[in-house]
Amino acid sequence: SRHDIHGEILVRLEHFYGETLPRRQDALRQLIYIVIADRTAPSVGMAVFDRMISVYPNWARLRDATVNNLEQLFVGLPQKRRKATMIPEILKAIEDITGELSLDHLADMPSEAAQRWLQALPGINADVASAVLAFSSLDRPVFAISKQNIHPVRRLELCPPGTPMSAVSRIV
């Protein structure tokens, strides 16, 4: 089963790299960071995220930010116009559905339902939804494939050689 495979992945990774340290952020913060950091180096994504948070210190202000103002902050990001458009749209959608700017309600949902809920947000695909569930305070046992973690998955032979990155999450 997928849960057994995920457990095996964790055991193998901990054998090679040691036990992981908790570094869990609020799910909404993690979602917005992942949107910003998509297709860029983590250091660039974090610098842009920190700059954005210094200008828009709460989700309501960020929700109301203009695309042009956000785009000016997104120096060094690929697809900065798309991201500057997406972020307020995502926040508005969350608030329209839940009545608040929070993803805390996902904690009460099964992982598959939470994944589907996130994927219903503007521009959020399965990989982003999985990353939010796995790497945020929701701490779900889902496997998120990215450029940063595909190499250990291949080295541990958890997928057949030559498997495209887009297919690995379906296998693992």
Short mmCIF file of C-alpha atoms in Angstrom, two decimals:
data_model
loop_
_atom_site.label_atom_id
_atom_site.label_comp_id
_atom_site.label_asym_id
_atom_site.label_seq_id
_atom_site.Cartn_x
_atom_site.Cartn_y
_atom_site.Cartn_z
CA SER A 1 0.00 0.00 0.00
CA ARG A 2 1.04 3.64 -0.41
CA HIS A 3 1.34 4.08 3.39
CA ASP A 4 3.80 1.15 3.56
CA ILE A 5 5.84 2.64 0.71
CA HIS A 6 5.90 6.06 2.42
CA GLY A 7 7.06 4.42 5.66
CA GLU A 8 9.79 2.58 3.78
CA ILE A 9 10.90 5.83 2.12
CA LEU A 10 11.14 7.53 5.51
CA VAL A 11 13.12 4.63 7.00
CA ARG A 12 15.58 4.64 4.08
CA LEU A 13 16.02 8.42 4.11
CA GLU A 14 16.54 8.49 7.90
CA HIS A 15 19.12 5.70 7.51
CA PHE A 16 21.13 7.83 5.06
CA TYR A 17 20.48 11.35 6.37
CA GLY A 18 19.48 10.96 10.02
CA GLU A 19 16.19 11.75 11.68
CA THR A 20 14.29 14.76 10.39
CA LEU A 21 13.70 17.82 12.52
CA PRO A 22 10.21 19.32 12.66
CA ARG A 23 9.96 22.55 10.67
CA ARG A 24 6.27 22.92 10.20
CA GLN A 25 4.65 26.18 9.20
CA ASP A 26 1.01 27.14 9.19
CA ALA A 27 -0.68 25.57 6.14
CA LEU A 28 -1.69 28.89 4.55
CA ARG A 29 1.80 30.31 4.98
CA GLN A 30 3.22 27.13 3.42
CA LEU A 31 0.79 27.33 0.49
CA ILE A 32 1.69 30.94 -0.32
CA TYR A 33 5.42 30.19 0.01
CA ILE A 34 5.13 27.21 -2.37
CA VAL A 35 3.32 29.34 -4.96
CA ILE A 36 6.10 31.94 -4.76
CA ALA A 37 8.98 29.45 -4.74
CA ASP A 38 7.68 27.35 -7.65
CA ARG A 39 10.34 26.97 -10.36
CA THR A 40 12.99 28.92 -8.47
CA ALA A 41 15.79 28.26 -6.00
CA PRO A 42 14.53 27.91 -2.42
CA SER A 43 16.77 30.79 -1.29
CA VAL A 44 15.25 33.12 -3.90
CA GLY A 45 11.72 31.99 -3.02
CA MET A 46 12.33 32.59 0.69
CA ALA A 47 13.86 36.03 0.08
CA VAL A 48 10.86 37.08 -2.03
CA PHE A 49 8.41 35.59 0.50
CA ASP A 50 10.10 37.45 3.38
CA ARG A 51 10.07 40.70 1.38
CA MET A 52 6.36 40.24 0.59
CA ILE A 53 5.49 39.52 4.24
CA SER A 54 7.37 42.63 5.37
CA VAL A 55 5.21 44.74 3.04
CA TYR A 56 1.97 42.77 3.61
CA PRO A 57 2.19 41.58 7.23
CA ASN A 58 -1.23 39.89 7.30
CA TRP A 59 -3.32 37.81 4.90
CA ALA A 60 -6.05 40.47 4.53
CA ARG A 61 -3.56 43.04 3.25
CA LEU A 62 -2.04 40.49 0.90
CA ARG A 63 -5.51 39.49 -0.35
CA ASP A 64 -6.13 43.16 -1.24
CA ALA A 65 -2.72 43.77 -2.83
CA THR A 66 -2.66 44.81 -6.46
CA VAL A 67 -1.05 42.59 -9.06
CA ASN A 68 1.34 45.41 -10.03
CA ASN A 69 2.49 45.97 -6.44
CA LEU A 70 3.11 42.27 -5.88
CA GLU A 71 4.86 41.90 -9.21
CA GLN A 72 7.32 44.65 -8.21
CA LEU A 73 8.21 42.65 -5.07
CA PHE A 74 8.74 39.44 -7.03
CA VAL A 75 12.21 40.32 -8.31
CA GLY A 76 14.03 37.23 -9.56
CA LEU A 77 10.95 35.02 -9.81
CA PRO A 78 9.90 33.27 -12.99
CA GLN A 79 6.25 33.82 -13.94
CA LYS A 80 5.99 36.71 -11.50
CA ARG A 81 2.87 38.17 -13.13
CA ARG A 82 1.06 34.82 -12.88
CA LYS A 83 2.09 34.43 -9.23
CA ALA A 84 1.15 38.03 -8.41
CA THR A 85 -2.29 37.33 -9.87
CA MET A 86 -2.71 33.92 -8.23
CA ILE A 87 -1.93 34.83 -4.63
CA PRO A 88 -4.78 37.31 -4.05
CA GLU A 89 -7.12 34.99 -6.02
CA ILE A 90 -6.21 32.07 -3.76
CA LEU A 91 -6.73 34.13 -0.61
CA LYS A 92 -10.09 35.44 -1.86
CA ALA A 93 -11.22 31.91 -2.73
CA ILE A 94 -10.24 30.59 0.71
CA GLU A 95 -12.09 33.42 2.42
CA ASP A 96 -15.15 33.02 0.19
CA ILE A 97 -15.36 29.30 0.99
CA THR A 98 -14.42 29.26 4.69
CA GLY A 99 -15.29 32.78 5.84
CA GLU A 100 -11.73 33.31 7.04
CA LEU A 101 -8.16 33.48 5.81
CA SER A 102 -7.07 30.16 7.21
CA LEU A 103 -6.61 26.54 6.22
CA ASP A 104 -7.06 25.26 9.78
CA HIS A 105 -10.23 23.40 8.78
CA LEU A 106 -8.11 21.00 6.72
CA ALA A 107 -6.82 19.47 9.96
CA ASP A 108 -10.25 17.88 10.45
CA MET A 109 -10.40 16.42 6.94
CA PRO A 110 -9.01 13.10 5.69
CA SER A 111 -5.86 13.61 3.59
CA GLU A 112 -7.51 12.79 0.27
CA ALA A 113 -10.38 15.21 0.92
CA ALA A 114 -7.93 17.93 1.99
CA GLN A 115 -5.91 17.31 -1.17
CA ARG A 116 -9.02 17.69 -3.35
CA TRP A 117 -10.05 20.84 -1.44
CA LEU A 118 -6.66 22.46 -2.04
CA GLN A 119 -6.67 21.47 -5.72
CA ALA A 120 -9.97 23.28 -6.15
CA LEU A 121 -8.18 26.57 -5.39
CA PRO A 122 -7.07 28.70 -8.37
CA GLY A 123 -3.85 27.38 -9.91
CA ILE A 124 -3.17 24.70 -7.27
CA ASN A 125 -2.18 21.31 -8.68
CA ALA A 126 -1.67 17.93 -7.00
CA ASP A 127 2.04 18.53 -6.36
CA VAL A 128 1.41 21.84 -4.57
CA ALA A 129 -1.47 20.38 -2.57
CA SER A 130 0.70 17.41 -1.53
CA ALA A 131 3.54 19.70 -0.48
CA VAL A 132 1.21 21.81 1.67
CA LEU A 133 -0.20 18.73 3.36
CA ALA A 134 3.21 17.12 3.91
CA PHE A 135 5.37 20.10 4.86
CA SER A 136 2.99 22.31 6.83
CA SER A 137 1.67 21.98 10.36
CA LEU A 138 -0.93 19.58 8.88
CA ASP A 139 1.93 17.03 8.74
CA ARG A 140 0.10 14.52 6.55
CA PRO A 141 1.64 11.28 5.29
CA VAL A 142 1.52 12.28 1.63
CA PHE A 143 4.50 12.26 -0.68
CA ALA A 144 5.33 15.47 -2.51
CA ILE A 145 7.75 15.12 -5.43
CA SER A 146 9.91 18.10 -6.34
CA LYS A 147 13.23 18.80 -8.02
CA GLN A 148 14.79 18.83 -4.56
CA ASN A 149 13.68 15.33 -3.54
CA ILE A 150 13.46 13.39 -6.80
CA HIS A 151 17.15 12.41 -6.70
CA PRO A 152 16.97 10.44 -3.42
CA VAL A 153 13.79 8.72 -4.64
CA ARG A 154 15.61 7.58 -7.78
CA ARG A 155 18.78 6.60 -5.88
CA LEU A 156 16.74 4.53 -3.44
CA GLU A 157 15.24 2.82 -6.53
CA LEU A 158 11.69 3.60 -5.44
CA CYS A 159 10.71 4.14 -9.07
CA PRO A 160 11.88 2.48 -12.30
CA PRO A 161 14.91 4.09 -14.00
CA GLY A 162 13.97 6.86 -16.40
CA THR A 163 10.57 7.54 -14.85
CA PRO A 164 9.62 11.15 -15.61
CA MET A 165 9.22 13.36 -12.54
CA SER A 166 5.56 13.95 -13.39
CA ALA A 167 4.84 10.20 -13.05
CA VAL A 168 6.85 9.51 -9.89
CA SER A 169 4.17 10.77 -7.46
CA ARG A 170 1.68 8.29 -8.96
CA ILE A 171 4.14 5.42 -8.46
CA VAL A 172 5.46 6.33 -5.04
#
